[in-house]
């Protein structure tokens, strides 16, 4: 495979080392001189770096050709949408930056683990405080405490316990699940604290079931040619997080956390089922194909500061590109013994080239319904 | 943000993202830094959309702005082992503005990737798709780092040779 007759063999090696950040300083000088003085070396470098950039950009697409949604054809859009679509290019500009800066929990986000700050006894916990405090931990050590299920973040001078949600061995959490459960971990603590509200949501008590509701903060009126399915507002998804090289974009939204601890022993002796349904839609964008939407239900077992996602059910639907039609999905989960909370989340995902520009139009949900029954007897419902 | 960004402009900007990234990476051969500069360049391009003359070559205009962004980056960043001197960047920038073979190379690469063996593909996926470092790849695959490095070298050489060959064949066919 190696080409011994290649006059640029040394240059190739140095360039590849450069790409892998393993080029010794001395060789860098040699490489610079080669590029500076030899036009053939310059051309060779240009060729290799072009290939390298293509590998970064194209590899995922080439590898997943079969699975990717190929929709390079631009949809026609009406004249009235043009002003909005005209800002599309600026999304390109902010998209990657947002994607990069949106990674706010790098330290506390190992596989399948979602953490939130421990709730202070006296103060209302806020997400912004949590973000601030956690972001300050970038340079400190991460180590496990004596309890293998508890993660302690701290330095020699300060330690801070966090609560977390992990997946059980039987539940496989996707990336979007982890994002929603990160928010849910905060909701759990608000519910456990007995407070009536928290940042971005409030606690609603219906039929003896407390629920942390966050969807109202996401509601908007008609936009991008999409009218609410019912009433005057609908849930708008936040901007999608984009994996530029993987050509994927996704976002998840926590909409509710139900506190079902009051069911207690009922879950041992009876069949408790939570059903939910919701409708999804998307606006028309410059390069929008369909979007994969999902409604997720997670059963959470609370053990001290650590919670376990012990069951999950998710139903997905692929939307059409017509903003006038809504796609409805239903999801249902039987609560296993030990369930303390039920998390209801929504997610949206795009793949392929269109994932690079996922937010030229909005993604929406509306008509959310959640109902719970024990042995067929309704114990909770909300529209 | 400019409120005069047209659909045509946005399409053009979208279409040249790969080439723009390639151009920037050539001048600043570090993936994360190149991504940052691409982002900054896109912002500036959007802001200057109103100044773009439709009769001019969009790519050349975008490359020029990206080049300014690269130079600005070099001025604000301390020289490190991964940053070329400004003189070399200027020289390379001239060289790299002619990327007429880009699409041919891209097409050839998609065929060449199919020819990779399973083991090479596994390493390449981790490096190029997942952006894992050599050390991370070695740990994931349970192989010595030297082996991973050698595999990646062979993958790059093989792909470069394959792409070169296919592009030459295509150009020969065009001439025939």
Tab-separated table of C-alpha atoms in Angstrom, chain A residues 17-290:
chain	number	residue	atom	x	y	z
A	17	UNK	CA	0.809	13.957	11.722
A	18	UNK	CA	-0.274	17.567	11.537
A	19	UNK	CA	-3.884	16.461	11.099
A	20	UNK	CA	-3.552	14.156	14.089
A	21	UNK	CA	-1.892	16.856	16.209
A	22	UNK	CA	1.199	14.703	16.609
A	23	UNK	CA	3.679	16.575	14.434
A	24	UNK	CA	6.887	17.302	16.361
A	25	UNK	CA	7.957	20.942	16.499
A	26	UNK	CA	11.130	20.235	14.545
A	27	UNK	CA	9.164	18.637	11.734
A	28	UNK	CA	6.801	21.571	11.630
A	29	UNK	CA	9.673	23.808	10.657
A	30	UNK	CA	10.638	21.370	7.915
A	31	UNK	CA	7.055	21.185	6.708
A	32	UNK	CA	6.709	24.970	6.648
A	33	UNK	CA	9.922	25.317	4.645
A	34	UNK	CA	8.776	22.682	2.184
A	35	UNK	CA	5.452	24.425	1.654
A	36	UNK	CA	7.142	27.803	1.424
A	37	UNK	CA	9.819	26.856	-1.086
A	38	UNK	CA	8.400	24.054	-3.168
A	39	UNK	CA	5.322	24.635	-5.297
A	40	UNK	CA	4.931	20.883	-5.783
A	41	UNK	CA	4.820	20.428	-2.035
A	42	UNK	CA	2.247	23.206	-1.777
A	43	UNK	CA	0.018	21.480	-4.307
A	44	UNK	CA	0.460	18.185	-2.530
A	45	UNK	CA	-0.430	19.769	0.800
A	46	UNK	CA	-3.493	21.388	-0.755
A	47	UNK	CA	-4.610	18.056	-2.147
A	48	UNK	CA	-4.128	16.203	1.144
A	49	UNK	CA	-5.867	18.810	3.226
A	50	UNK	CA	-8.783	18.927	0.798
A	51	UNK	CA	-9.095	15.178	1.136
A	52	UNK	CA	-8.883	15.431	4.910
A	53	UNK	CA	-11.649	18.023	5.032
A	54	UNK	CA	-13.790	15.827	2.819
A	55	UNK	CA	-13.238	12.925	5.164
A	56	UNK	CA	-14.375	15.065	8.080
A	57	UNK	CA	-17.431	16.241	6.251
A	58	UNK	CA	-18.385	13.381	4.036
A	59	UNK	CA	-17.482	10.283	5.951
A	60	UNK	CA	-20.672	10.003	7.919
A	61	UNK	CA	-22.769	10.704	4.861
A	62	UNK	CA	-20.994	8.157	2.699
A	63	UNK	CA	-21.117	5.611	5.483
A	64	UNK	CA	-24.798	6.068	6.061
A	65	UNK	CA	-25.995	6.593	2.533
A	66	UNK	CA	-28.597	3.921	2.862
A	67	UNK	CA	-30.089	5.269	6.039
A	68	UNK	CA	-29.789	8.930	5.473
A	69	UNK	CA	-32.699	10.924	4.295
A	70	UNK	CA	-31.722	12.195	0.917
A	71	UNK	CA	-33.631	15.277	0.068
A	72	UNK	CA	-31.505	17.686	-1.839
A	73	UNK	CA	-34.447	18.964	-3.779
A	74	UNK	CA	-35.516	22.326	-2.590
A	75	UNK	CA	-39.184	22.649	-1.846
A	76	UNK	CA	-41.172	25.399	-3.389
A	77	UNK	CA	-42.166	28.049	-0.957
A	78	UNK	CA	-44.640	30.773	-1.356
A	79	UNK	CA	-43.841	34.420	-1.652
A	80	UNK	CA	-45.080	35.271	1.831
A	81	UNK	CA	-42.534	32.990	3.407
A	82	UNK	CA	-39.603	34.568	1.657
A	83	UNK	CA	-38.742	37.186	4.279
A	84	UNK	CA	-38.454	34.515	6.914
A	85	UNK	CA	-36.587	32.154	4.664
A	86	UNK	CA	-34.300	34.931	3.604
A	87	UNK	CA	-32.728	34.786	7.026
A	88	UNK	CA	-31.838	31.197	6.385
A	89	UNK	CA	-28.223	31.856	5.631
A	90	UNK	CA	-27.770	33.529	8.943
A	91	UNK	CA	-28.856	30.333	10.601
A	92	UNK	CA	-25.903	28.707	8.924
A	93	UNK	CA	-23.749	31.253	10.617
A	94	UNK	CA	-25.113	30.899	14.078
A	95	UNK	CA	-25.886	27.247	13.868
A	96	UNK	CA	-22.445	25.858	14.408
A	97	UNK	CA	-21.681	28.431	17.036
A	98	UNK	CA	-24.832	27.636	18.870
A	99	UNK	CA	-24.094	23.970	18.501
A	100	UNK	CA	-20.690	24.480	19.979
A	101	UNK	CA	-21.782	26.708	22.807
A	102	UNK	CA	-24.816	24.635	23.665
A	103	UNK	CA	-22.661	21.906	25.190
A	104	UNK	CA	-23.151	23.183	28.714
A	105	UNK	CA	-22.820	19.949	30.649
A	106	UNK	CA	-19.694	18.333	29.327
A	107	UNK	CA	-18.409	17.402	32.741
A	108	UNK	CA	-21.554	15.843	34.109
A	109	UNK	CA	-22.707	14.001	31.076
A	110	UNK	CA	-21.110	10.601	30.940
A	111	UNK	CA	-22.972	7.905	29.063
A	112	UNK	CA	-26.586	7.647	30.060
A	113	UNK	CA	-26.300	9.849	33.065
A	114	UNK	CA	-28.120	13.050	33.668
A	115	UNK	CA	-27.324	15.168	36.646
A	116	UNK	CA	-28.752	18.158	38.375
A	117	UNK	CA	-27.685	20.058	41.421
A	118	UNK	CA	-28.711	18.991	44.838
A	119	UNK	CA	-31.654	20.993	46.000
A	120	UNK	CA	-30.862	23.428	48.689
A	121	UNK	CA	-33.148	23.167	51.695
A	122	UNK	CA	-33.686	26.842	51.931
A	123	UNK	CA	-33.321	28.213	48.454
A	124	UNK	CA	-35.280	27.711	45.296
A	125	UNK	CA	-33.071	25.820	42.934
A	126	UNK	CA	-32.711	27.441	39.549
A	127	UNK	CA	-31.386	26.080	36.319
A	128	UNK	CA	-29.201	29.083	35.820
A	129	UNK	CA	-27.584	28.553	39.174
A	130	UNK	CA	-27.053	24.960	38.275
A	131	UNK	CA	-25.461	25.905	34.993
A	132	UNK	CA	-23.242	28.456	36.631
A	133	UNK	CA	-22.142	26.115	39.352
A	134	UNK	CA	-21.593	23.175	37.087
A	135	UNK	CA	-19.741	25.200	34.510
A	136	UNK	CA	-17.316	26.218	37.181
A	137	UNK	CA	-16.334	22.591	37.555
A	138	UNK	CA	-14.621	22.309	34.228
A	139	UNK	CA	-11.197	21.956	35.681
A	140	UNK	CA	-11.922	19.928	38.755
A	141	UNK	CA	-11.645	16.231	39.190
A	142	UNK	CA	-14.493	13.870	38.699
A	143	UNK	CA	-14.483	10.891	40.970
A	144	UNK	CA	-16.940	8.395	42.304
A	145	UNK	CA	-18.052	8.529	45.897
A	146	UNK	CA	-18.404	5.464	48.118
A	147	UNK	CA	-21.855	4.998	46.723
A	148	UNK	CA	-21.230	3.711	43.214
A	149	UNK	CA	-24.477	5.243	42.011
A	150	UNK	CA	-23.615	8.686	43.216
A	151	UNK	CA	-21.279	10.933	41.375
A	152	UNK	CA	-19.420	13.587	43.295
A	153	UNK	CA	-17.977	16.563	41.521
A	154	UNK	CA	-15.524	18.525	43.468
A	155	UNK	CA	-12.070	19.745	44.155
A	156	UNK	CA	-9.971	19.496	47.257
A	157	UNK	CA	-11.543	22.626	48.611
A	158	UNK	CA	-15.150	22.121	47.734
A	159	UNK	CA	-17.413	19.242	47.015
A	160	UNK	CA	-20.904	19.322	45.651
A	161	UNK	CA	-23.322	16.462	45.530
A	162	UNK	CA	-25.478	16.142	42.504
A	163	UNK	CA	-28.488	14.039	41.889
A	164	UNK	CA	-28.746	12.138	38.696
A	165	UNK	CA	-30.861	9.925	36.539
A	166	UNK	CA	-29.249	6.846	35.148
A	167	UNK	CA	-30.619	4.217	32.870
A	168	UNK	CA	-31.103	0.722	34.171
A	169	UNK	CA	-29.449	-2.079	32.292
A	170	UNK	CA	-32.662	-2.722	30.394
A	171	UNK	CA	-33.227	0.840	29.252
A	172	UNK	CA	-31.141	2.320	26.519
A	173	UNK	CA	-31.179	6.087	26.572
A	174	UNK	CA	-30.685	7.967	23.338
A	175	UNK	CA	-29.010	11.330	23.213
A	176	UNK	CA	-32.295	13.187	23.105
A	177	UNK	CA	-33.533	11.177	26.106
A	178	UNK	CA	-30.570	12.327	28.122
A	179	UNK	CA	-31.269	15.956	27.308
A	180	UNK	CA	-34.895	15.643	28.378
A	181	UNK	CA	-33.973	13.750	31.531
A	182	UNK	CA	-31.464	16.410	32.413
A	183	UNK	CA	-34.352	18.828	32.631
A	184	UNK	CA	-36.440	16.171	34.345
A	185	UNK	CA	-33.854	15.791	37.104
A	186	UNK	CA	-34.508	19.406	37.950
A	187	UNK	CA	-38.263	18.818	37.843
A	188	UNK	CA	-37.928	15.901	40.254
A	189	UNK	CA	-36.258	18.088	42.789
A	190	UNK	CA	-38.877	20.793	42.490
A	191	UNK	CA	-41.582	18.177	43.011
A	192	UNK	CA	-39.781	16.662	45.989
A	193	UNK	CA	-39.210	20.061	47.515
A	194	UNK	CA	-42.933	20.710	47.636
A	195	UNK	CA	-42.488	24.048	45.945
A	196	UNK	CA	-45.162	25.233	43.607
A	197	UNK	CA	-42.948	26.512	40.873
A	198	UNK	CA	-39.417	26.534	39.575
A	199	UNK	CA	-37.499	27.995	36.711
A	200	UNK	CA	-39.320	27.390	33.456
A	201	UNK	CA	-42.278	25.593	34.965
A	202	UNK	CA	-44.749	25.073	37.737
A	203	UNK	CA	-46.319	22.259	39.705
A	204	UNK	CA	-49.928	21.399	38.964
A	205	UNK	CA	-51.859	19.149	41.303
A	206	UNK	CA	-54.745	17.234	39.778
A	207	UNK	CA	-56.514	14.258	41.213
A	208	UNK	CA	-53.844	13.854	43.872
A	209	UNK	CA	-51.097	13.622	41.297
A	210	UNK	CA	-48.538	16.413	41.210
A	211	UNK	CA	-47.045	17.225	37.858
A	212	UNK	CA	-44.127	19.455	36.938
A	213	UNK	CA	-45.195	21.239	33.749
A	214	UNK	CA	-42.792	23.071	31.493
A	215	UNK	CA	-44.567	23.179	28.179
A	216	UNK	CA	-46.152	26.576	28.731
A	217	UNK	CA	-42.772	28.244	28.470
A	218	UNK	CA	-42.461	26.786	24.984
A	219	UNK	CA	-45.793	27.966	23.652
A	220	UNK	CA	-46.096	30.297	20.685
A	221	UNK	CA	-48.889	31.404	18.418
A	222	UNK	CA	-49.202	30.817	14.693
A	223	UNK	CA	-45.916	31.069	12.811
A	224	UNK	CA	-44.133	29.766	9.716
A	225	UNK	CA	-47.478	28.917	8.202
A	226	UNK	CA	-48.340	26.582	11.062
A	227	UNK	CA	-51.515	27.172	13.011
A	228	UNK	CA	-52.057	25.562	16.411
A	229	UNK	CA	-53.842	22.249	16.263
A	230	UNK	CA	-56.169	23.334	19.024
A	231	UNK	CA	-56.588	26.655	20.779
A	232	UNK	CA	-54.414	29.663	20.192
A	233	UNK	CA	-50.950	28.347	20.961
A	234	UNK	CA	-48.699	25.380	20.381
A	235	UNK	CA	-45.400	24.061	21.694
A	236	UNK	CA	-42.426	25.165	19.683
A	237	UNK	CA	-39.298	23.041	19.900
A	238	UNK	CA	-36.076	24.810	20.779
A	239	UNK	CA	-33.318	24.976	18.208
A	240	UNK	CA	-31.933	21.651	17.208
A	241	UNK	CA	-28.478	20.631	18.286
A	242	UNK	CA	-26.472	19.905	15.186
A	243	UNK	CA	-23.813	17.296	14.696
A	244	UNK	CA	-22.233	18.858	11.621
A	245	UNK	CA	-20.102	15.943	10.590
A	246	UNK	CA	-22.607	13.288	11.537
A	247	UNK	CA	-25.259	15.210	9.597
A	248	UNK	CA	-27.746	14.883	12.398
A	249	UNK	CA	-29.763	17.482	14.223
A	250	UNK	CA	-31.991	16.847	17.155
A	251	UNK	CA	-33.755	18.481	20.029
A	252	UNK	CA	-35.806	17.216	22.907
A	253	UNK	CA	-38.215	18.974	25.206
A	254	UNK	CA	-39.357	17.910	28.599
A	255	UNK	CA	-43.065	18.650	28.897
A	256	UNK	CA	-44.079	17.041	32.147
A	257	UNK	CA	-42.930	15.023	35.142
A	258	UNK	CA	-45.662	13.170	37.013
A	259	UNK	CA	-45.122	12.368	40.667
A	260	UNK	CA	-46.679	8.934	41.112
A	261	UNK	CA	-45.164	8.109	44.491
A	262	UNK	CA	-48.632	8.239	45.989
A	263	UNK	CA	-49.531	5.132	44.021
A	264	UNK	CA	-46.944	3.286	46.099
A	265	UNK	CA	-48.039	-0.295	46.747
A	266	UNK	CA	-50.636	-0.076	43.995
A	267	UNK	CA	-47.885	-0.604	41.497
A	268	UNK	CA	-47.050	-3.945	43.082
A	269	UNK	CA	-50.537	-5.338	43.062
A	270	UNK	CA	-52.143	-3.538	40.155
A	271	UNK	CA	-51.497	-2.591	36.583
A	272	UNK	CA	-50.770	1.098	36.240
A	273	UNK	CA	-50.633	2.521	32.756
A	274	UNK	CA	-49.762	5.988	31.529
A	275	UNK	CA	-50.967	6.916	28.073
A	276	UNK	CA	-50.081	10.027	26.175
A	277	UNK	CA	-50.728	11.437	22.741
A	278	UNK	CA	-49.603	14.528	20.910
A	279	UNK	CA	-49.637	15.999	17.416
A	280	UNK	CA	-46.530	17.181	15.564
A	281	UNK	CA	-45.960	19.576	12.705
A	282	UNK	CA	-43.222	21.603	11.044
A	283	UNK	CA	-43.060	24.840	9.137
A	284	UNK	CA	-41.806	25.077	5.594
A	285	UNK	CA	-38.131	25.852	5.250
A	286	UNK	CA	-35.664	26.342	2.479
A	287	UNK	CA	-34.367	22.804	2.420
A	288	UNK	CA	-36.712	21.025	4.736
A	289	UNK	CA	-37.577	17.440	4.244
A	290	UNK	CA	-39.529	15.567	6.788
